[in-house]
XYZ file of C-alpha atoms in Angstrom:
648
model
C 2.408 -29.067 -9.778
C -0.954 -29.032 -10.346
C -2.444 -28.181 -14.412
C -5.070 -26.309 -13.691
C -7.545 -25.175 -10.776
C -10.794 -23.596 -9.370
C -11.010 -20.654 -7.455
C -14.106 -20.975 -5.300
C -14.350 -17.169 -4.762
C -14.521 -13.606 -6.131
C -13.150 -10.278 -6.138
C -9.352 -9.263 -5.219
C -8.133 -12.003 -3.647
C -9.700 -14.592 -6.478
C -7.293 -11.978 -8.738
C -4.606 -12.206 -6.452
C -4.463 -16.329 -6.398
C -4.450 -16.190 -10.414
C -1.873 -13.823 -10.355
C 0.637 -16.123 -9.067
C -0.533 -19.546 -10.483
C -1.330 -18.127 -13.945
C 3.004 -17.306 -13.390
C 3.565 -20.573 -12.575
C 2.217 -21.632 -15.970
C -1.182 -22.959 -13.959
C -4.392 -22.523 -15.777
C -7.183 -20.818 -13.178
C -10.886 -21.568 -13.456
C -12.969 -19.010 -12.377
C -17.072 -18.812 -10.986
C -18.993 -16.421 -10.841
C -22.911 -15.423 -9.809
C -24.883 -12.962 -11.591
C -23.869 -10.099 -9.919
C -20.156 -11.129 -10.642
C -20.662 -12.118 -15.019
C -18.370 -9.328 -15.923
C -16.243 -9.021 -13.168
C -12.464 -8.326 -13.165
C -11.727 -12.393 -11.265
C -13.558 -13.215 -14.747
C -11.795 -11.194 -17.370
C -8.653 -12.405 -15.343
C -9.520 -16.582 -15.565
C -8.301 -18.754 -18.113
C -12.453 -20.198 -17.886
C -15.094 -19.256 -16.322
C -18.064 -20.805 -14.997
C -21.870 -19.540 -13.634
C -22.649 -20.628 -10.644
C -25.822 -18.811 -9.632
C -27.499 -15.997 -8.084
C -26.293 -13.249 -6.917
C -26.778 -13.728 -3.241
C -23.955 -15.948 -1.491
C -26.374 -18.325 -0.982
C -27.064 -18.909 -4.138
C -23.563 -19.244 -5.525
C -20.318 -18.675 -3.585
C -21.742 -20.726 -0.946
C -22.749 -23.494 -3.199
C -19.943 -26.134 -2.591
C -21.676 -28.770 -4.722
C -21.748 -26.262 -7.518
C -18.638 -25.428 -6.990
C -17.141 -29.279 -7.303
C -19.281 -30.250 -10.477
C -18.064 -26.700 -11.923
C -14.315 -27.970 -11.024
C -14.693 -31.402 -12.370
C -16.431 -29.977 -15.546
C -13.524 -27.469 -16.129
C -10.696 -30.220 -15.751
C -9.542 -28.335 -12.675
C -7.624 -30.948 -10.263
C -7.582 -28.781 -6.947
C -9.720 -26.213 -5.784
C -8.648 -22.729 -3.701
C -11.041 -21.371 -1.609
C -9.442 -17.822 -0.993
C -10.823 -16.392 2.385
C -14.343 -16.290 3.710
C -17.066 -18.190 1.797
C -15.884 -21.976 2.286
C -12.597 -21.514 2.733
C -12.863 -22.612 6.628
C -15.941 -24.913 6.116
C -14.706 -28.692 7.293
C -17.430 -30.231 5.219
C -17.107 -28.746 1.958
C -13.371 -29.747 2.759
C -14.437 -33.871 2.973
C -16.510 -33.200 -0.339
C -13.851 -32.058 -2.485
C -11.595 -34.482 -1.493
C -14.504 -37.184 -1.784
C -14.530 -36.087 -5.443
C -11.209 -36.592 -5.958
C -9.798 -33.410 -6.336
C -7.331 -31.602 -3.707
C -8.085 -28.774 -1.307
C -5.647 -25.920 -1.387
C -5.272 -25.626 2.231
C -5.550 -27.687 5.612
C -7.256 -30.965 6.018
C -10.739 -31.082 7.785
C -9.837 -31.914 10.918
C -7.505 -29.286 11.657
C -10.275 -26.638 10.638
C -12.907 -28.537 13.024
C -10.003 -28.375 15.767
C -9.791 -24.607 15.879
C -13.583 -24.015 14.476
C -14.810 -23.371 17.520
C -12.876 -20.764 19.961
C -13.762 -22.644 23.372
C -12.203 -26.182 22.173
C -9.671 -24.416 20.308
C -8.615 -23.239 23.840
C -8.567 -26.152 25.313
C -6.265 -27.979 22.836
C -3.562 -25.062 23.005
C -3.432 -25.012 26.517
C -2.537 -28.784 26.154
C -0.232 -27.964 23.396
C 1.617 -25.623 25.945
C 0.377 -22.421 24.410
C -0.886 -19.734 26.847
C -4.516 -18.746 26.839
C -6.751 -16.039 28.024
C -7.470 -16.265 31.711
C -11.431 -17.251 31.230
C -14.467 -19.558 30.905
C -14.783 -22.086 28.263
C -16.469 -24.906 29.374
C -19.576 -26.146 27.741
C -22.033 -25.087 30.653
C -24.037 -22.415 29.288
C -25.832 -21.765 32.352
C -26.847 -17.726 32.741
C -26.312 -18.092 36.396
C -22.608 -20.277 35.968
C -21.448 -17.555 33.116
C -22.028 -14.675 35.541
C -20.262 -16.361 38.468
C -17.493 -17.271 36.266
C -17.316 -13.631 35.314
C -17.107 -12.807 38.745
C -13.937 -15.387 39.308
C -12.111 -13.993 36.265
C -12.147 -10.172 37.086
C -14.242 -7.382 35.167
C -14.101 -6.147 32.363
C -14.553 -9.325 31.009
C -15.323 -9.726 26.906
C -18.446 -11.965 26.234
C -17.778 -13.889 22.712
C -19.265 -16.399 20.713
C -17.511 -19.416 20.111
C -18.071 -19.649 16.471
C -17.315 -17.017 13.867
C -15.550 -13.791 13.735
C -15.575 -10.597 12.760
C -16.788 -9.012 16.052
C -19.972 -10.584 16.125
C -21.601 -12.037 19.256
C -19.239 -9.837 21.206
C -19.762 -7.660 24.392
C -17.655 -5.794 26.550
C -19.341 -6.063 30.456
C -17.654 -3.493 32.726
C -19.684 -4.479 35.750
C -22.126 -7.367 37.014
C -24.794 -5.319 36.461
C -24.557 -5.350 32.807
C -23.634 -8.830 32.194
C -27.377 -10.071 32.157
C -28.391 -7.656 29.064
C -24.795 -8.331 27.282
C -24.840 -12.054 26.968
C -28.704 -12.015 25.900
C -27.291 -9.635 23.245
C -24.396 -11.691 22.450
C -26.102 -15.016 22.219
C -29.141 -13.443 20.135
C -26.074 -12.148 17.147
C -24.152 -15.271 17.814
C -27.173 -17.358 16.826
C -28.121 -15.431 14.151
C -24.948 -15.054 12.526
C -23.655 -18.655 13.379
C -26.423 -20.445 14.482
C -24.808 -21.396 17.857
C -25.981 -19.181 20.555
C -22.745 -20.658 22.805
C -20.508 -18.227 24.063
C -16.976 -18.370 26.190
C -16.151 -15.062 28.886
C -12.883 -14.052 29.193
C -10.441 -11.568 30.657
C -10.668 -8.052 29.084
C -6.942 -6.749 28.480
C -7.147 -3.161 29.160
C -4.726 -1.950 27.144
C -4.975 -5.139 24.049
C -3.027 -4.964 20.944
C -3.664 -7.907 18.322
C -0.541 -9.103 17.148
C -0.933 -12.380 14.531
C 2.009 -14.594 13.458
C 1.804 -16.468 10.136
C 2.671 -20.247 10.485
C 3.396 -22.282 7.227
C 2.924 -26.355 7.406
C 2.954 -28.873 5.301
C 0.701 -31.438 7.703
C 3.797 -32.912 10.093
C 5.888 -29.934 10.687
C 5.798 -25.978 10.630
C 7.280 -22.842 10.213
C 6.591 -19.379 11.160
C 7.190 -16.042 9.269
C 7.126 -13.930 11.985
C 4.233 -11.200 13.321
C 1.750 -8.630 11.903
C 0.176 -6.068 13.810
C -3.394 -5.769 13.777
C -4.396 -3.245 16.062
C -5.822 -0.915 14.172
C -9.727 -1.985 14.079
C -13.097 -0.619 14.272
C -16.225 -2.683 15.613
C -13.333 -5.614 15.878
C -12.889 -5.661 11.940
C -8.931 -4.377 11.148
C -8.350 -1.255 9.008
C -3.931 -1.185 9.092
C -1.710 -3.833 9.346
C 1.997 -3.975 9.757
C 4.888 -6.034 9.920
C 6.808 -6.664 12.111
C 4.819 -4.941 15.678
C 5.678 -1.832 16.813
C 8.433 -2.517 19.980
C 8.343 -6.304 19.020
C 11.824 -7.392 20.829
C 13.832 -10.636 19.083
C 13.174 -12.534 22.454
C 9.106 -12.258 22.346
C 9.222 -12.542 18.581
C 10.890 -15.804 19.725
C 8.163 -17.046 21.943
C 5.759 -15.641 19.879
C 6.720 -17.848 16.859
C 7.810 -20.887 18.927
C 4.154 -20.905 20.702
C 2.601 -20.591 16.776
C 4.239 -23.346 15.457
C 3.396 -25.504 18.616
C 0.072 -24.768 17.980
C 0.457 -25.573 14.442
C 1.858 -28.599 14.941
C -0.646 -29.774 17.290
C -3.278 -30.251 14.774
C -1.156 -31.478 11.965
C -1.581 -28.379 10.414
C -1.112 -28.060 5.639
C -1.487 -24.744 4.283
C -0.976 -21.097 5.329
C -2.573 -20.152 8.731
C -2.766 -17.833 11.712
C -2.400 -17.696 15.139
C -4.170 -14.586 16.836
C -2.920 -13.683 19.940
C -3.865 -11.003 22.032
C -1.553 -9.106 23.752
C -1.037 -6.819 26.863
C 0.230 -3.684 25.783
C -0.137 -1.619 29.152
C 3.734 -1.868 29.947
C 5.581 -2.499 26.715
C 5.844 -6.109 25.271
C 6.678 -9.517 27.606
C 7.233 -12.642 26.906
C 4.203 -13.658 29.311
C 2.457 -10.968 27.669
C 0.356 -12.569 25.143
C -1.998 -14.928 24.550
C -3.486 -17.539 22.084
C -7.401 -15.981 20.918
C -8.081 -17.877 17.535
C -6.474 -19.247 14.400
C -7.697 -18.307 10.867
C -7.091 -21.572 9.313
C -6.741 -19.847 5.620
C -4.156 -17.374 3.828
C -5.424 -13.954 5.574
C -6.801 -10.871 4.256
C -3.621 -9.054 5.295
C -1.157 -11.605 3.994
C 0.293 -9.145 1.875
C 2.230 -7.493 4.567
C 4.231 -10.619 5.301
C 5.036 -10.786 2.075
C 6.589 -7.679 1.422
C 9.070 -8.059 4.882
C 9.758 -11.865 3.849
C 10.276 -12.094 0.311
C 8.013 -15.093 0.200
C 4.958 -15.476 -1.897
C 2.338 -17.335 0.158
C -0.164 -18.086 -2.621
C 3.065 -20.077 -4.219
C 3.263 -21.558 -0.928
C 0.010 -23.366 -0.931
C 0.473 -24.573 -4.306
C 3.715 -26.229 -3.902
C 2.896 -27.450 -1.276
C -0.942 -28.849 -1.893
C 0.502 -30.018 -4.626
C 3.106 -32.620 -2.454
C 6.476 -30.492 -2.134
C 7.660 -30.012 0.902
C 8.462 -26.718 2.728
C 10.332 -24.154 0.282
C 12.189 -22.688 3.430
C 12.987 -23.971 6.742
C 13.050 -21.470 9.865
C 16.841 -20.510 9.807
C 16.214 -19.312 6.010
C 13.531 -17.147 6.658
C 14.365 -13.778 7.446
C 12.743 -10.189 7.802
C 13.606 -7.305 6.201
C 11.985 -3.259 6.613
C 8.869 -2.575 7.544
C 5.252 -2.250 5.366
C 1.781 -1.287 6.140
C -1.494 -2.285 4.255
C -4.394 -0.115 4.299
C -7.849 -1.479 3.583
C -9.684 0.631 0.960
C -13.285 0.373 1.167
C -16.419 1.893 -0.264
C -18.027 3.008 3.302
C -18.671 6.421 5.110
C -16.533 6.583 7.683
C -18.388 9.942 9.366
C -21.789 7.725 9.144
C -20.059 4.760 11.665
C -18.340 3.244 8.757
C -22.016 2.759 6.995
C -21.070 0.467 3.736
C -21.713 1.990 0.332
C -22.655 1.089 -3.000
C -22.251 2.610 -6.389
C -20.224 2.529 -10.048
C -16.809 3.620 -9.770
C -16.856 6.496 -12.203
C -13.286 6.398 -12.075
C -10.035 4.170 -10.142
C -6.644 5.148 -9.884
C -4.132 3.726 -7.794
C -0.804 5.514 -6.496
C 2.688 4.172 -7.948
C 5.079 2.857 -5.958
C 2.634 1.006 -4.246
C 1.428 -2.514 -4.212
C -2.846 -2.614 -4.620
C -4.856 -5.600 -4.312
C -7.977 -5.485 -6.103
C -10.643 -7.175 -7.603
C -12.638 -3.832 -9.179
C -11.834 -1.590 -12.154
C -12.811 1.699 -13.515
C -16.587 1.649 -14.439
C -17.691 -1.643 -11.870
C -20.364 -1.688 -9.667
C -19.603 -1.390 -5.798
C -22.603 -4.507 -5.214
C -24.895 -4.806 -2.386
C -24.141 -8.332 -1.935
C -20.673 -8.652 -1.064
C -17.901 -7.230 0.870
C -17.464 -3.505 -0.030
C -13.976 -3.681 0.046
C -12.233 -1.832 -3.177
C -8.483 -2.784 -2.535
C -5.711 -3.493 -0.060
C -2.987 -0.753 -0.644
C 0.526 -1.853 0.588
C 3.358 0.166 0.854
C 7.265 -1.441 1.919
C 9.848 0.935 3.593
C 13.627 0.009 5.286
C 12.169 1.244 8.451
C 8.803 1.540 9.903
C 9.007 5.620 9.575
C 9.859 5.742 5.904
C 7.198 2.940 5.098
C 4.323 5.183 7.091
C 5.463 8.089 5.065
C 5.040 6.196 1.639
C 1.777 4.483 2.687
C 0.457 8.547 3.380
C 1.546 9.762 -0.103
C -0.287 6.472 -1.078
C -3.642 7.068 0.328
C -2.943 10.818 -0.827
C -2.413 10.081 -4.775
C -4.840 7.100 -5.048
C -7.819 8.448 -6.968
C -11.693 7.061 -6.219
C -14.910 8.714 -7.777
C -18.294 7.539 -8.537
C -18.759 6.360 -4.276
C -17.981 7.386 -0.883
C -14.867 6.269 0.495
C -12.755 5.633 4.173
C -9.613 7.032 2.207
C -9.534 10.061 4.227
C -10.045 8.529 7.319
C -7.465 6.006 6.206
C -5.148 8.890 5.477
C -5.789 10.551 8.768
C -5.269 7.435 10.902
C -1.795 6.886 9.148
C -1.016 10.506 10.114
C -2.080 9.919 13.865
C 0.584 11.074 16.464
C -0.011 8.096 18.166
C -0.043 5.432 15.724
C 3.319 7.380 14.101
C 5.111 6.755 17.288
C 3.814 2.602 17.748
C 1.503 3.922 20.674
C -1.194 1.406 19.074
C -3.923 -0.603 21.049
C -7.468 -1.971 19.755
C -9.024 1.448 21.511
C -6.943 4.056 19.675
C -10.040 4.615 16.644
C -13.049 4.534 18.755
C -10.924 7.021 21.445
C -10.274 9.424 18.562
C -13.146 9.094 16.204
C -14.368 12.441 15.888
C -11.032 13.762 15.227
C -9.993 10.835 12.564
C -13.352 11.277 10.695
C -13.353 15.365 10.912
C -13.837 16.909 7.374
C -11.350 19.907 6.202
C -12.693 23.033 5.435
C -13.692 23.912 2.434
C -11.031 26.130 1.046
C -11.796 28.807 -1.633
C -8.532 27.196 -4.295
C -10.790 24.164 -3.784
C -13.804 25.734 -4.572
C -12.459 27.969 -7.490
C -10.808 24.758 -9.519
C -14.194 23.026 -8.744
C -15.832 26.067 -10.742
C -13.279 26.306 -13.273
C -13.607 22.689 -14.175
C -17.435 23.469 -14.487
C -16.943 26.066 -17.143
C -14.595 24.544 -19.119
C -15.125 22.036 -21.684
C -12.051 19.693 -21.282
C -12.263 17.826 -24.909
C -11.231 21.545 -25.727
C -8.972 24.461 -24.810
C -9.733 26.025 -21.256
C -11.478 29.274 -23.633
C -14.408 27.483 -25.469
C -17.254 28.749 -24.506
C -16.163 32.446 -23.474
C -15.719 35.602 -25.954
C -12.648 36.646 -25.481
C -13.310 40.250 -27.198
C -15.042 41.479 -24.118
C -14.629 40.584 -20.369
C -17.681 37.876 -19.739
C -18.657 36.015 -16.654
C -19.960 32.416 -16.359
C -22.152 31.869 -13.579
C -21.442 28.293 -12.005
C -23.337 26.752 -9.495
C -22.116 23.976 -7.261
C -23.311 21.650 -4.764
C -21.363 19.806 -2.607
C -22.463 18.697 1.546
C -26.099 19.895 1.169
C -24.554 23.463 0.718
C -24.722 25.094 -2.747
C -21.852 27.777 -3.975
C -22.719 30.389 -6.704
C -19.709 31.172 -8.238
C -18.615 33.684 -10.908
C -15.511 32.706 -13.569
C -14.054 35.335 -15.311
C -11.499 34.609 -17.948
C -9.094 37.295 -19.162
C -7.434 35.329 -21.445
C -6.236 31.754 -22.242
C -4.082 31.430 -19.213
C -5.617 33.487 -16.751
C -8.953 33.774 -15.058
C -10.365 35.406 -11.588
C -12.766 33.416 -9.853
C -15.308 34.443 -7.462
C -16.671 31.974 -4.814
C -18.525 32.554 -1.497
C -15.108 32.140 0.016
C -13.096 34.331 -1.350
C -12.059 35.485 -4.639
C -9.051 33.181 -6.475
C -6.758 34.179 -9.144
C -5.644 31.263 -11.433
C -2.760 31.521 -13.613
C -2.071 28.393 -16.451
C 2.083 26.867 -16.639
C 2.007 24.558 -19.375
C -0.740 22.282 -19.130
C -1.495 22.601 -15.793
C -2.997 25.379 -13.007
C -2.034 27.643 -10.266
C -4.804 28.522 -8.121
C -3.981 31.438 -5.710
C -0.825 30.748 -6.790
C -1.657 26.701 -5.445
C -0.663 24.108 -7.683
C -3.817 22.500 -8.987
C -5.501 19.187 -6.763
C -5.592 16.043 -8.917
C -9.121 16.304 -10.487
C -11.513 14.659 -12.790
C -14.861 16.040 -14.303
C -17.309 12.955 -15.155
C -20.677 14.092 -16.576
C -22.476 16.782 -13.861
C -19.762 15.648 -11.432
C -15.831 17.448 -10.685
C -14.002 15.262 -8.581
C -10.991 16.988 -6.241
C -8.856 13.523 -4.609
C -6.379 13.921 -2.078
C -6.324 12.981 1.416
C -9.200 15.882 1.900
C -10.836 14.719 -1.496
C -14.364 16.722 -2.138
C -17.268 16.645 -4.651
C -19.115 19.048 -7.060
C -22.414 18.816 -8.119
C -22.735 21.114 -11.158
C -25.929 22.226 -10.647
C -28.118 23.048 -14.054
C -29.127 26.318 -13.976
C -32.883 25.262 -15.711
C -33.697 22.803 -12.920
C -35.727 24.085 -9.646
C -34.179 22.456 -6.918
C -36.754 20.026 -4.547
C -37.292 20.830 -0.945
C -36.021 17.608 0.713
C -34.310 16.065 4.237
C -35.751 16.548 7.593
C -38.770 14.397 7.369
C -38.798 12.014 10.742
C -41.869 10.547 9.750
C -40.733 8.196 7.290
C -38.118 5.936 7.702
C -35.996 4.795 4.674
C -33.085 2.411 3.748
C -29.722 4.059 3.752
C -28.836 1.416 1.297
C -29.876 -1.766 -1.092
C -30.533 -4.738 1.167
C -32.413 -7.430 2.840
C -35.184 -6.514 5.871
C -33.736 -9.132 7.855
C -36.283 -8.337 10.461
C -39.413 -5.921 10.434
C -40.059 -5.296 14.219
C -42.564 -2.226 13.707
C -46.151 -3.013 13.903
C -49.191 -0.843 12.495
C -50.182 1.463 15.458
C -47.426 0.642 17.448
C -46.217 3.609 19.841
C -42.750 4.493 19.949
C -39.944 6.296 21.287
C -37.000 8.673 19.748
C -34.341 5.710 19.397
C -36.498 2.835 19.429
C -35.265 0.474 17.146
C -38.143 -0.263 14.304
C -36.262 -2.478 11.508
C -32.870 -4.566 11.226
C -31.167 -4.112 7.232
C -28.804 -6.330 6.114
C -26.187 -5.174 3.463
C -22.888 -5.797 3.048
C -22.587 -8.802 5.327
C -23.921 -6.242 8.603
C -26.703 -5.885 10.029
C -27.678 -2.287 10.399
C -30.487 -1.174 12.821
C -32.787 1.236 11.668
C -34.198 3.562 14.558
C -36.998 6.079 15.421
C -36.190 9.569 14.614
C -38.943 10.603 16.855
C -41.756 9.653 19.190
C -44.651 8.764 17.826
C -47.391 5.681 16.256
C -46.915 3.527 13.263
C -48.953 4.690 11.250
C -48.040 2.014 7.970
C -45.546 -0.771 7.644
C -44.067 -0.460 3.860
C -42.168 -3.677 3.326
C -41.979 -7.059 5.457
C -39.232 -9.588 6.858
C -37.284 -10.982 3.651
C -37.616 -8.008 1.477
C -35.001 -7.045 -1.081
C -35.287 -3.399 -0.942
C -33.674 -0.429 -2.670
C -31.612 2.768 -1.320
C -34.421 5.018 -0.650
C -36.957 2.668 -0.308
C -39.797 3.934 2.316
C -39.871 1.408 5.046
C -42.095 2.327 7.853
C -44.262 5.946 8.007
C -45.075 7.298 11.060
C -48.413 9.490 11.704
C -47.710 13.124 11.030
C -46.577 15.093 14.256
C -49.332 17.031 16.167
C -48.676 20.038 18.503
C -49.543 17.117 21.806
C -47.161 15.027 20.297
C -44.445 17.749 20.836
């Protein structure tokens, strides 16, 4: 076993790697970029070392920093975690060049399923079954359209290297194939820098079901299936394990075709093979096919864990580190059913638009397991991957696991940004998904419904008020005479709307308050309070802020009674950044006419690309900030010329 290592990456699952080799008595080298000096990965290492800027570019991505930082440290093996280098075939070759080991598969088995049109090709040879499709090396416009033709619309345009949705089009008809490959080639090359795409078959009805394999270079095993249905713009949100109606003879194939495929490339490490399946008519053992393999432990690994028994991260250790396989197939069994739900700091209402900010405050529910790399008082950063924490939740059967990952999302507490935990809460309480009716369409068919806010209630509003008046380093009367019967006016803000409300306390356990909504009685029982005769919401006052959580959680602003409020929102004639980030490109031009829609300016932030559009019609009147620009939330990017009564 190895002495000590490097963990070329950041965040939760950096923490989650030197959670299990700081048990096995392994000491863990940390890096970290500017952004990342006082991180949780860092407090967590037995050494740390800077590594650069805050941009990936300048640090995470930085393998040859990375080695000399491992070298320096006295680390003899380096684990990439996911993303950054962890599938990169070169940086691979350079840390074994060095001398040191590479916690996961060798080179060549990453360059063998690096690119999803070879990849094909060698699992169909390896006898597993593929998407009916095109994925030759012919990129001809006129040869990709006729092959669409041959395989059958809808057909799914995607790029052959990279992931997470981009350079990806559904085409329903010939007629739209032209625009949707320009469009997919255009992201594909500016994502990947490989413009080459494959076509294939659209499943009408697709569910993504994944199946861990486990080798140690010569031979493999499997630890069965996840589901991964659950996804929005092709990025997953649940996961569970095992697959809703998964039957013991297509487990069976499934995991026989996975370790085929594993074996076929000589595959060391922890891996996945992503299959696609037909979910139209129940599952079949001709049913699914091979789509890609994630040659690294996966975000979701934790799932597997919890129905196996088997820590993964242990796993790659042993067996980087020249043991063989800890468990054969015949030992390896599955037991309940969990769920992990991915926390992140994003507006769900706003199509999932990523956030930033300081977590005021971070509470996660008991009884369940939470993955994270963030802590009270961080910084949600513009640079990296908003994610907050994988929440996973274990059950003997799939129905008591869904019910404990609800009361999960419910009690876990978030203030300081904007969430997806009540989407996440109201996805897990979907009819559909409760039954195992699940398919890759089920969030985009039922958006508006998943990301619907609860109304106000007037308990809400009354606690929110009460929480206002009182100062909690003292008892719930400071600041009223209790002599006479005195009102405090509060004021709160919360969606835009503001809320004048009126506390009146008769006493040191009781108090009437009156809200736009509705007048609320609230009665103290030891140290806690009924509202209209409601127990109180879990709730936390930071600063000029009340925080209500649960699955419906809402915000106060307490507004101060000496400050004049500003006139704001509305204005169409200046177009701003909805977040920090990079003007990846500046398409608007001084004097430029355009329409309501148009789009004017592409943001990147959080590893997206985010198109910033016209609100209106009208000219470009001044162009505020140029291609490459780091710019703020708020930051004026492009002003229109004032509307006229012609241009209306």
């Amino acid at each position: 076993m190895f002495d000590a290592i490097l963990i070329a990456n950041r965040g939760e699952i950096a923490c989650r790697i030197m959670q299990t080799a700081q048990a096995m008595g392994v000491r863990c080298v940390a890096v970290y970029s500017d952004a990342d000096a006082v991180a949780r990965h860092v407090q967590m290492a037995d050494d740390a070392v800077y590594i650069g800027g805050s941009s990936p570019a300048n640090s995470y991505l930085r393998g040859d920093v990375i080695i000399k930082a491992a070298l320096g440290s006295g680390a003899q093996a380096i684990h990439p975690g996911y993303g950054f280098l962890s599938e990169n075939p070169d940086f691979v070759e350079a840390v074994e060049a060095a001398g040191l080991t590479f916690i996961g598969p060798s080179s060549a088995a990453i360059r063998a399923m690096g690119l999803k049109d070879a990849a094909k090709v060698l699992m169909e040879k390896a006898g597993v079954p593929v998407v009916p499709g095109y994925h030759g090396k012919d990129q001809n416009d006129d040869l990709l359209a006729h092959e669409a033709v041959k395989i059958g619309y809808p057909v799914l345009i995607k790029a052959v290297a990279g992931g997470g949705g981009k350079g990806m089009r559904l085409v329903e008809q010939p007629s739209e194939f032209a625009d949707a490959l320009q469009s997919a080639r255009s992201e594909a090359k500016a994502a990947f820098g490989n413009s080459d795409v494959l076509v294939e078959k659209f499943v009408t009805k697709p569910r993504h079901i994944e199946v861990q394999v486990f080798g140690d270079g010569t031979s493999a095993v499997h630890l069965f299936e996840r589901d991964c249905s659950l996804q929005r713009r092709h990025q997953k949100v649940i996961e569970e394990a095992p697959a809703p109606g998964m039957t013991d003879a297509v487990r069976a194939a499934m995991g026989a075709a996975s370790v085929r495929a594993a074996e076929a490339i000589g595959y060391a490490g922890a891996g996945t093979i992503e299959f696609i399946v037909d979910g139209s008519d129940g599952l079949r053992e001709d049913g699914f096919w091979f789509m890609e393999m994630n040659t690294r432990l996966q975000v979701e690994h934790p799932v597997t864990e919890a129905v196996t028994g088997v820590d993964l991260v242990e796993w790659q250790l042993r067996v980087a580190s020249g043991e063989a396989l800890p468990k054969t197939q015949e030992e390896l069994t599955l037991t309940g059913h969990a769920f992990e739900a991915r926390l992140y700091a994003e507006d769900a209402a706003q199509d999932f638009l990523p956030a930033t900010g300081r977590l005021a405050h971070l509470a996660f529910a008991s009884g369940a397991r939470a993955d994270t790399g963030v802590r009270s008082g961080d910084e949600i950063s513009p640079f990296y991957d908003p994610m907050i924490a994988k929440l996973t939740v274990h059950g003997p059967t799939r129905e008591v696991a869904l019910a404990r990952l609800r009361k999960a999302l419910g009690d876990t507490q978030v203030a300081g940004t904007v969430t997806n935990l009540g989407f996440l809460h109201a996805l897990a309480s979907h009819r559909g998904f409760a039954s195992g009716d699940v398919d890759t369409g089920l969030i985009a068919r039922d958006y508006d419904v998943l990301v619907a806010k609860a109304e106000l209630s007037a308990q809400a509003l009354a606690q929110g008020a009460m929480m206002a008046a009182i100062n909690e380093r003292h008892g719930p009367e400071t600041g009223f005479t209790l002599w006479q019967p005195l009102a405090r006016m509060i004021a709160l803000q919360s969606g835009g709307e503001r809320y004048d409300c009126a506390v009146h306390l008769s006493g040191a356990h009781a108090a009437r308050i009156e809200t736009p909504l509705g007048t609320v009685h609230a009665m103290r029982r030891g140290a806690a309070w009924l509202y209209g005769g409601a127990p109180q919401i879990p709730a936390k006052r930071i600063g000029s802020k009340v925080y209500l959580f649960g699955p419906q959680g809402v915000s106060f602003d307490i507004v101060d009674p000496l400050e004049r409020s500003s006139a704001a929102g509305g204005d169409t004639d200046v177009i701003v950044a909805p977040m920090p980030g990079l003007v990846k490109a500046m398409l608007a031009q001084s004097g430029q006419k355009v329409a309501q829609g148009d789009r004017l300016a592409v943001l990147e932030a959080m590893k997206m690309e985010h198109s910033l559009l016209a609100q209106r019609a009208g000219v470009v009147a001044e162009v505020l900030a140029s291609t490459g620009a780091q710019v703020e939330a708020g930051a004026a990017l492009i002003r229109l010329e004032p509307e006229t009564e012609t241009d209306t």
